[in-house]
Amino acid sequence: MQQFVERVNALIEALPYIRDFFGKTIVIKYGGSAMLNEGLKNDFAQDIVLLRYVGMNPVIIHGGGAAITEMLQRLNMKTEFIDGHRVTDKATMEVVEMVLVGQVNKKIVTMINQHGGKAVGLCGKDGVLIKAQKHAWENEEQGASANKDLGFVGSVESINADLVHLLDKAHYIPVISPIGVNSKGETFNINADTAASEIAIALKAEKLVLLSDIAGVVDREDNLFHTLHRQEVQELITKKIITGGMLPKVNCCLKALENSVKKTHIIDGRISHALLLEIFTHEGIGTEIIL
Amino acid sequence: MQQFVERVNALIEALPYIRDFFGKTIVIKYGGSAMLNEGLKNDFAQDIVLLRYVGMNPVIIHGGGAAITEMLQRLNMKTEFIDGHRVTDKATMEVVEMVLVGQVNKKIVTMINQHGGKAVGLCGKDGVLIKAQKHAWENEEQGASANKDLGFVGSVESINADLVHLLDKAHYIPVISPIGVNSKGETFNINADTAASEIAIALKAEKLVLLSDIAGVVDREDNLFHTLHRQEVQELITKKIITGGMLPKVNCCLKALENSVKKTHIIDGRISHALLLEIFTHEGIGTEIIL
Amino acid sequence: MQQFVERVNALIEALPYIRDFFGKTIVIKYGGSAMLNEGLKNDFAQDIVLLRYVGMNPVIIHGGGAAITEMLQRLNMKTEFIDGHRVTDKATMEVVEMVLVGQVNKKIVTMINQHGGKAVGLCGKDGVLIKAQKHAWENEEQGASANKDLGFVGSVESINADLVHLLDKAHYIPVISPIGVNSKGETFNINADTAASEIAIALKAEKLVLLSDIAGVVDREDNLFHTLHRQEVQELITKKIITGGMLPKVNCCLKALENSVKKTHIIDGRISHALLLEIFTHEGIGTEIIL
Amino acid sequence: MQQFVERVNALIEALPYIRDFFGKTIVIKYGGSAMLNEGLKNDFAQDIVLLRYVGMNPVIIHGGGAAITEMLQRLNMKTEFIDGHRVTDKATMEVVEMVLVGQVNKKIVTMINQHGGKAVGLCGKDGVLIKAQKHAWENEEQGASANKDLGFVGSVESINADLVHLLDKAHYIPVISPIGVNSKGETFNINADTAASEIAIALKAEKLVLLSDIAGVVDREDNLFHTLHRQEVQELITKKIITGGMLPKVNCCLKALENSVKKTHIIDGRISHALLLEIFTHEGIGTEIIL
Amino acid sequence: MQQFVERVNALIEALPYIRDFFGKTIVIKYGGSAMLNEGLKNDFAQDIVLLRYVGMNPVIIHGGGAAITEMLQRLNMKTEFIDGHRVTDKATMEVVEMVLVGQVNKKIVTMINQHGGKAVGLCGKDGVLIKAQKHAWENEEQGASANKDLGFVGSVESINADLVHLLDKAHYIPVISPIGVNSKGETFNINADTAASEIAIALKAEKLVLLSDIAGVVDREDNLFHTLHRQEVQELITKKIITGGMLPKVNCCLKALENSVKKTHIIDGRISHALLLEIFTHEGIGTEIIL
Amino acid sequence: MQQFVERVNALIEALPYIRDFFGKTIVIKYGGSAMLNEGLKNDFAQDIVLLRYVGMNPVIIHGGGAAITEMLQRLNMKTEFIDGHRVTDKATMEVVEMVLVGQVNKKIVTMINQHGGKAVGLCGKDGVLIKAQKHAWENEEQGASANKDLGFVGSVESINADLVHLLDKAHYIPVISPIGVNSKGETFNINADTAASEIAIALKAEKLVLLSDIAGVVDREDNLFHTLHRQEVQELITKKIITGGMLPKVNCCLKALENSVKKTHIIDGRISHALLLEIFTHEGIGTEIIL
């Protein structure tokens, strides 16, 4: 009985959060451990179904680097990384697409549907959802990647959100592989964080949540920042406290914020139900970045 | 942190119930202690708002005997009960209506709205929601009340659910005083359990929940029955285990079940969040009566 | 037969008015004799039902001072007026609400429904229709009331017209008690003329009609002004021809006109079918105030 | 003032009729004097606009024999009648169509629009509203017409009411010329009473009203029958009291009644506002035929 | 088989045009030979039905001078032309209206319906579609017509496109006679090219197509201009290459272009399927005039 | 010019077919050469886009055996066929799914979108579109496959067509991989012909078209049957004229016909624009099987 009382109290404590996010769109980049560990996968699917039932519109953009690497190995295809970007020739691009769309995406869809959701898997080609172009490295990103042709690594030219709105309105949960297409029908591999940020902007989302394998933004002593304003983020970049793989994630958040997304979150996907813990508690478990 | 994990686990445990009752109508008779104690009132309002946000359509029918009695006393009006029915002459009827509609109903509406719901108070006169007639005692109900004119004590002739459907669809929470009206415009006092049962039938509700000041249906040693089938209920009536004030409640449940309501519940309104405890747990806290 | 010909001629003469007001919202403050005399009550209900059937959206805000005073007397509660405002402590406020919402409102609703309308009674708490605040007397209103705490006498902070629009669209006739609520859930007594004016503004009404117990605006020889422009009204105020109880009514009209209500009317509720006489004839029976 | 009071009283007396016919379809055969006399034409247009504004869906089917005859004379074309049917060869049919559709219909449309209605003229060819076939005389109709080819005199094969429903729903008033078309695209002249009856059936109309140049059904002393049941009508036919031109009108009524039209009326179009007099009074001015 | 392959290839070649004009409104002035020759009439009807089925909204405005002249002769009525305008007294106007609305229009409607379309004939009186006024000749149009009363020759005051939108949305094909009406209910004869241009503007049409009995705009050697920009048109007018009957047609096109119609076309109605040839081929068969 | 006239004539000849199939659903099994040859792939995509633009709802179910076999070889995985069924263990199933969903499907989607369609790729997991179960061989299908576990070869348990209807209504073109899922979330490989047949039934399709690499149903001299009735088909089976790979295709057709699909077609996908040739000509190019 005590356990039931606690359950009910928990529901009541969640009420203010449910109320505030009712009818709002939450775009989630799903990747890393949360996508590899069986228990965490299950937890994530439950979280998504719950968000949908309590009135939010969750939209998922997923990664899949590990599965891609594994398949490339099985096919004896070499893969090279420059500055963290996978050099993606046509043959590699085909494997990337096949694995993301035909394997990783469908596993997520099925997991969500097993828990009672109505997930639909899409990639950027469906309804020309993600119009892409070859990624052009800007000056500030100078590095090896700017001097070398990375092949079919793309950036987002435009998002056509019609299909996602149609599905949202009919209570489906879109699960999107970050594959883009250009006007010639060529396929491009797009960074999942970037795709999530652009889709959040196109959907005028309330929140962008990036699941990753770190606690969030931390200082030099590994203390977590719970909340950061844009200003503070820029200082941390200047001071080289935000560096490496965290830098592009933080930039995705800033771009989203500058384009009308209300709040962005970088959270630790290694924690069970990380998504609910971030959304349904005041302090959250990761770093919230706001304007 | 531990507390947040528990909150989230509780949400996840509630998910199957949320899923099953999504979009379903739950008619609740609200009365007794749950309507008198400040803490319980607050808990009830939260419960209702939560049910609405997680996708159910709660519809409330309330009682108010204590407030009526108090007002009659302040007005020096005598009130007589025969077999549990208040003898209701025209002057008394006016007080009953005024207190239920103008005082009790609006307090419930305000309490729910304070918690973020969108409640609208109605009585049976609004949109001629409850068409009533003078109550005629049937043979089996022989007693003093059958031989005496109880005045404006009414029974339900028909329910016009259009207005409730309109409000439900627009996400309002209807709070209904059990006042009926006949074709001459006369006002009738209707038993709140009965009104709730009839409204549940008219709305083709999933559940009818009667909040009362007892644990549920109990045996002679006061052990609670968790689940009873119609058949068992009738045996308990024959054996005089179900008697007194429980008898009409049980009959309301049976009538609802025989007219397509899926499940009915008699629960203990004296327990905090009794409503959520009944709906979001497998065993529940009261007695569930099913076909 | 002659009588039928006259009836039909009357209908034909009414046609231009029906045509002009088709689909328009008419907000009516209902009070005074028209609410006390049985015949006039019946006439008013017929007028409202007719307006609805010929395509207008009538919205009623009612008073009820006489019934309140009577109930306060029955309860041996004293009531004090300062500058025409009832000093309203918490206990008084409860009686005011109970009488307006639970007695006066429902009588109007039933009367209209008896004539074939579909009336629904509301107060400012339903769907938080009238957000209120404690009335603050402005400088120009200096008088005894500005120096004394009148208790729960409120002014309108905002009107949430969603619920009224929903009901209008479904052909219901909203009947509204001028009771407001603040964010703490406290109840406020609002002047019915003021509430009507604010609701007319929120609904972008075509007309605001104030029924009262006087012929309209009159000059010193009691000659009725049929039409007054804002400018003229202000001169009459300056010349102290408009004074006393007429002053706040006229101010309600001016505020409505300044906020996009097309026409306002102060008419004599003591005349049978005053409402139809004002709306369906060129000259009308009261005073029309326009920009 | 007295006149205004009478106008308002008339409106109130009309209320029960307005209420009862709200949202109902009234199909009116318009012809004879009511279509020739300027004053009556104007009255008729007002009546129709009023019916529309008070919530009914009037649908007009018009005749036009006089105008046809006049045009045939101007064109020096002979016209022959057999048993009251105009022998209609191809050349005559063209004139009939041209006059009904291009002259008579548009005058009615314009007259209604002048009074504030939104009339749209149609003939049976528009949207293939009236599918026609060559009229085959049945045995009981034996007479000269059964033995002679009357040319393009048609009977209704089927009514496609989609277009009329579309216009009704958008508050237009359909004015229909009784011209039919067969699957080969040939044009047929259809008796207006018959067309009105068939359209009333297809629209599941509440009422069919035939305007004619007689008082209604009368006995041998010219006393008007106010109400006749089917049974009585058949006796009057057997007794040869209903004969001649009244016979087909009465048969149109009976057919409509047998196919779910609620009431039918044969009224005197020579009386001003005959339509309103019939619809808005208890006794009416013509003969009502019911099941 | 070869023939089927060609059919299919033709469909595939038409695809880009179908795609580009899907959902677009095409206003067509129909007149001249295309309306007189049986084969061309049939071809035109097929073209219209095809346009409708492949997703366009064709709207037809028709002429009918030949039929009018014929009927005037049969009626022994003289007709006079000044500067190409028919002097239209009241009696003539009645014949014009009767012939256009009651004869020409219905033939077009029936022809389209025979091919499986759902045509509905209208004139400017229906739903007050074309509000007209007496035509006032402007200075630049100096000529005999400016000095003489041409009677009921009208120009367009305003277009009320509601009815056309309603029909379009329900997949009907509006066929409109260029008859206008003023506020007094008087009828006006409007040039069909002008009416088509004004209706195209009111409907924000994609295309205005004028069918005529010439190849298009030609130079002095009768060579056809395939495409002309506004600038070029004005030069051709200055150089007196565009003169006579072509001048008002070209002006209709320019006015349409200046009021947001995308493209205008003057094509040769004497060619079979001229309409499809213009819409479904790159070069077209007539003259395209664009901004 | 001659070529344009032919194009237009071809459109006109296609009109009766466009008219008849307007708004109808056409389910197409796409596979074989039509999916391998670049030119044929392009033709097929054009055909689909054209069908959509002229008002039909095409739904595509595709195969992909060749691509699967190629990928299995690249992965050094052996594949075994028994009675034409691929033995599909878990590892093979993963490759099948990955290739169909992540490679073949997306190529079709992109090809259609390149021609201006709005294709969306789905598999049976999306919105649980295809509920599958392990295929149980029935007695009549006795053969090696009935005695051996073929692994994840599935049959259709139920089709949930909601998602397809949603997409159809919004003018998307669904492209479906024949992958099913059971309630445990396991993946099943379903024969594409069978999946197409079941989806046609669930959608109440007008037509089921199976593209294959043969001319259609032929007799022993390889003469094509243009039309076959169920009865005839059954005789051909009895006479062993329909045998081998044609047998299951024919059975798919019969099952569809018995479940309300109007017509079924087996056509030669090796012919350019085979689909249009079958739909837009009277005789068609393959075998039509009807009840």
mmCIF file with all atom_site columns, C-alpha atoms in Angstrom, chain A residues 1 4-5 7-15 17-19 22 46-47 49-50 53-54 115-116 273 276-277 280-281 285, chain B residues 1 4-5 7-15 17-19 22 46-47 49-50 53-54 115-116 273 276-277 280-281 285:
data_model
loop_
_atom_site.group_PDB
_atom_site.id
_atom_site.type_symbol
_atom_site.label_atom_id
_atom_site.label_alt_id
_atom_site.label_comp_id
_atom_site.label_asym_id
_atom_site.label_entity_id
_atom_site.label_seq_id
_atom_site.pdbx_PDB_ins_code
_atom_site.Cartn_x
_atom_site.Cartn_y
_atom_site.Cartn_z
_atom_site.occupancy
_atom_site.B_iso_or_equiv
_atom_site.pdbx_formal_charge
_atom_site.auth_seq_id
_atom_site.auth_comp_id
_atom_site.auth_asym_id
_atom_site.auth_atom_id
_atom_site.pdbx_PDB_model_num
ATOM 1  C CA . MET A 1 1   ? 0.000  0.000  0.000   1.00 0.00 ? 1   MET A CA 1
ATOM 2  C CA . PHE A 1 4   ? 1.011  2.866  -4.084  1.00 0.00 ? 4   PHE A CA 1
ATOM 3  C CA . VAL A 1 5   ? 0.786  5.996  -2.003  1.00 0.00 ? 5   VAL A CA 1
ATOM 4  C CA . ARG A 1 7   ? 3.326  6.256  -6.720  1.00 0.00 ? 7   ARG A CA 1
ATOM 5  C CA . VAL A 1 8   ? 0.388  8.574  -6.418  1.00 0.00 ? 8   VAL A CA 1
ATOM 6  C CA . ASN A 1 9   ? 2.421  11.227 -4.644  1.00 0.00 ? 9   ASN A CA 1
ATOM 7  C CA . ALA A 1 10  ? 4.943  11.021 -7.444  1.00 0.00 ? 10  ALA A CA 1
ATOM 8  C CA . LEU A 1 11  ? 2.199  11.585 -9.987  1.00 0.00 ? 11  LEU A CA 1
ATOM 9  C CA . ILE A 1 12  ? 0.981  14.600 -8.063  1.00 0.00 ? 12  ILE A CA 1
ATOM 10 C CA . GLU A 1 13  ? 4.510  15.997 -7.898  1.00 0.00 ? 13  GLU A CA 1
ATOM 11 C CA . ALA A 1 14  ? 4.771  15.539 -11.644 1.00 0.00 ? 14  ALA A CA 1
ATOM 12 C CA . LEU A 1 15  ? 1.523  17.411 -12.261 1.00 0.00 ? 15  LEU A CA 1
ATOM 13 C CA . TYR A 1 17  ? 5.461  19.659 -15.180 1.00 0.00 ? 17  TYR A CA 1
ATOM 14 C CA . ILE A 1 18  ? 2.751  17.809 -17.094 1.00 0.00 ? 18  ILE A CA 1
ATOM 15 C CA . ARG A 1 19  ? 0.631  20.963 -17.044 1.00 0.00 ? 19  ARG A CA 1
ATOM 16 C CA . PHE A 1 22  ? 1.014  19.886 -22.263 1.00 0.00 ? 22  PHE A CA 1
ATOM 17 C CA . GLN A 1 46  ? 8.891  3.963  -21.739 1.00 0.00 ? 46  GLN A CA 1
ATOM 18 C CA . ASP A 1 47  ? 9.860  7.568  -21.187 1.00 0.00 ? 47  ASP A CA 1
ATOM 19 C CA . VAL A 1 49  ? 5.500  6.706  -24.496 1.00 0.00 ? 49  VAL A CA 1
ATOM 20 C CA . LEU A 1 50  ? 4.793  8.393  -21.202 1.00 0.00 ? 50  LEU A CA 1
ATOM 21 C CA . TYR A 1 53  ? 0.381  10.003 -23.173 1.00 0.00 ? 53  TYR A CA 1
ATOM 22 C CA . VAL A 1 54  ? 0.652  12.980 -20.841 1.00 0.00 ? 54  VAL A CA 1
ATOM 23 C CA . HIS A 1 115 ? 5.305  -0.146 -24.827 1.00 0.00 ? 115 HIS A CA 1
ATOM 24 C CA . GLY A 1 116 ? 2.066  1.045  -26.374 1.00 0.00 ? 116 GLY A CA 1
ATOM 25 C CA . HIS A 1 273 ? 14.992 7.400  -17.294 1.00 0.00 ? 273 HIS A CA 1
ATOM 26 C CA . LEU A 1 276 ? 11.932 11.947 -17.368 1.00 0.00 ? 276 LEU A CA 1
ATOM 27 C CA . LEU A 1 277 ? 14.363 12.986 -14.648 1.00 0.00 ? 277 LEU A CA 1
ATOM 28 C CA . PHE A 1 280 ? 9.823  16.124 -14.504 1.00 0.00 ? 280 PHE A CA 1
ATOM 29 C CA . THR A 1 281 ? 12.107 17.593 -11.846 1.00 0.00 ? 281 THR A CA 1
ATOM 30 C CA . ILE A 1 285 ? 20.034 15.814 -14.017 1.00 0.00 ? 285 ILE A CA 1
ATOM 31 C CA . MET B 1 1   ? 18.009 12.593 -6.186  1.00 0.00 ? 1   MET B CA 1
ATOM 32 C CA . PHE B 1 4   ? 13.321 12.012 -8.121  1.00 0.00 ? 4   PHE B CA 1
ATOM 33 C CA . VAL B 1 5   ? 14.160 8.500  -9.205  1.00 0.00 ? 5   VAL B CA 1
ATOM 34 C CA . ARG B 1 7   ? 8.986  9.880  -8.779  1.00 0.00 ? 7   ARG B CA 1
ATOM 35 C CA . VAL B 1 8   ? 10.007 8.781  -12.207 1.00 0.00 ? 8   VAL B CA 1
ATOM 36 C CA . ASN B 1 9   ? 9.574  5.118  -11.353 1.00 0.00 ? 9   ASN B CA 1
ATOM 37 C CA . ALA B 1 10  ? 6.114  5.908  -10.109 1.00 0.00 ? 10  ALA B CA 1
ATOM 38 C CA . LEU B 1 11  ? 5.299  7.578  -13.386 1.00 0.00 ? 11  LEU B CA 1
ATOM 39 C CA . ILE B 1 12  ? 6.530  4.562  -15.287 1.00 0.00 ? 12  ILE B CA 1
ATOM 40 C CA . GLU B 1 13  ? 4.431  2.264  -13.107 1.00 0.00 ? 13  GLU B CA 1
ATOM 41 C CA . ALA B 1 14  ? 1.409  4.420  -13.844 1.00 0.00 ? 14  ALA B CA 1
ATOM 42 C CA . LEU B 1 15  ? 1.981  4.218  -17.583 1.00 0.00 ? 15  LEU B CA 1
ATOM 43 C CA . TYR B 1 17  ? -3.065 2.665  -16.457 1.00 0.00 ? 17  TYR B CA 1
ATOM 44 C CA . ILE B 1 18  ? -2.660 5.946  -18.321 1.00 0.00 ? 18  ILE B CA 1
ATOM 45 C CA . ARG B 1 19  ? -2.511 4.015  -21.602 1.00 0.00 ? 19  ARG B CA 1
ATOM 46 C CA . PHE B 1 22  ? -6.600 7.397  -22.392 1.00 0.00 ? 22  PHE B CA 1
ATOM 47 C CA . GLN B 1 46  ? -5.225 17.615 -7.913  1.00 0.00 ? 46  GLN B CA 1
ATOM 48 C CA . ASP B 1 47  ? -6.408 14.120 -8.763  1.00 0.00 ? 47  ASP B CA 1
ATOM 49 C CA . VAL B 1 49  ? -6.595 17.823 -12.881 1.00 0.00 ? 49  VAL B CA 1
ATOM 50 C CA . LEU B 1 50  ? -4.095 14.999 -13.263 1.00 0.00 ? 50  LEU B CA 1
ATOM 51 C CA . TYR B 1 53  ? -3.976 16.042 -18.242 1.00 0.00 ? 53  TYR B CA 1
ATOM 52 C CA . VAL B 1 54  ? -3.143 12.386 -18.777 1.00 0.00 ? 54  VAL B CA 1
ATOM 53 C CA . HIS B 1 115 ? -4.642 23.569 -9.734  1.00 0.00 ? 115 HIS B CA 1
ATOM 54 C CA . GLY B 1 116 ? -4.634 24.366 -13.418 1.00 0.00 ? 116 GLY B CA 1
ATOM 55 C CA . HIS B 1 273 ? -5.794 10.725 -3.312  1.00 0.00 ? 273 HIS B CA 1
ATOM 56 C CA . LEU B 1 276 ? -5.705 8.021  -8.088  1.00 0.00 ? 276 LEU B CA 1
ATOM 57 C CA . LEU B 1 277 ? -5.071 5.081  -5.793  1.00 0.00 ? 277 LEU B CA 1
ATOM 58 C CA . PHE B 1 280 ? -3.624 3.829  -10.978 1.00 0.00 ? 280 PHE B CA 1
ATOM 59 C CA . THR B 1 281 ? -3.104 0.612  -9.038  1.00 0.00 ? 281 THR B CA 1
ATOM 60 C CA . ILE B 1 285 ? -8.324 0.736  -2.450  1.00 0.00 ? 285 ILE B CA 1
#
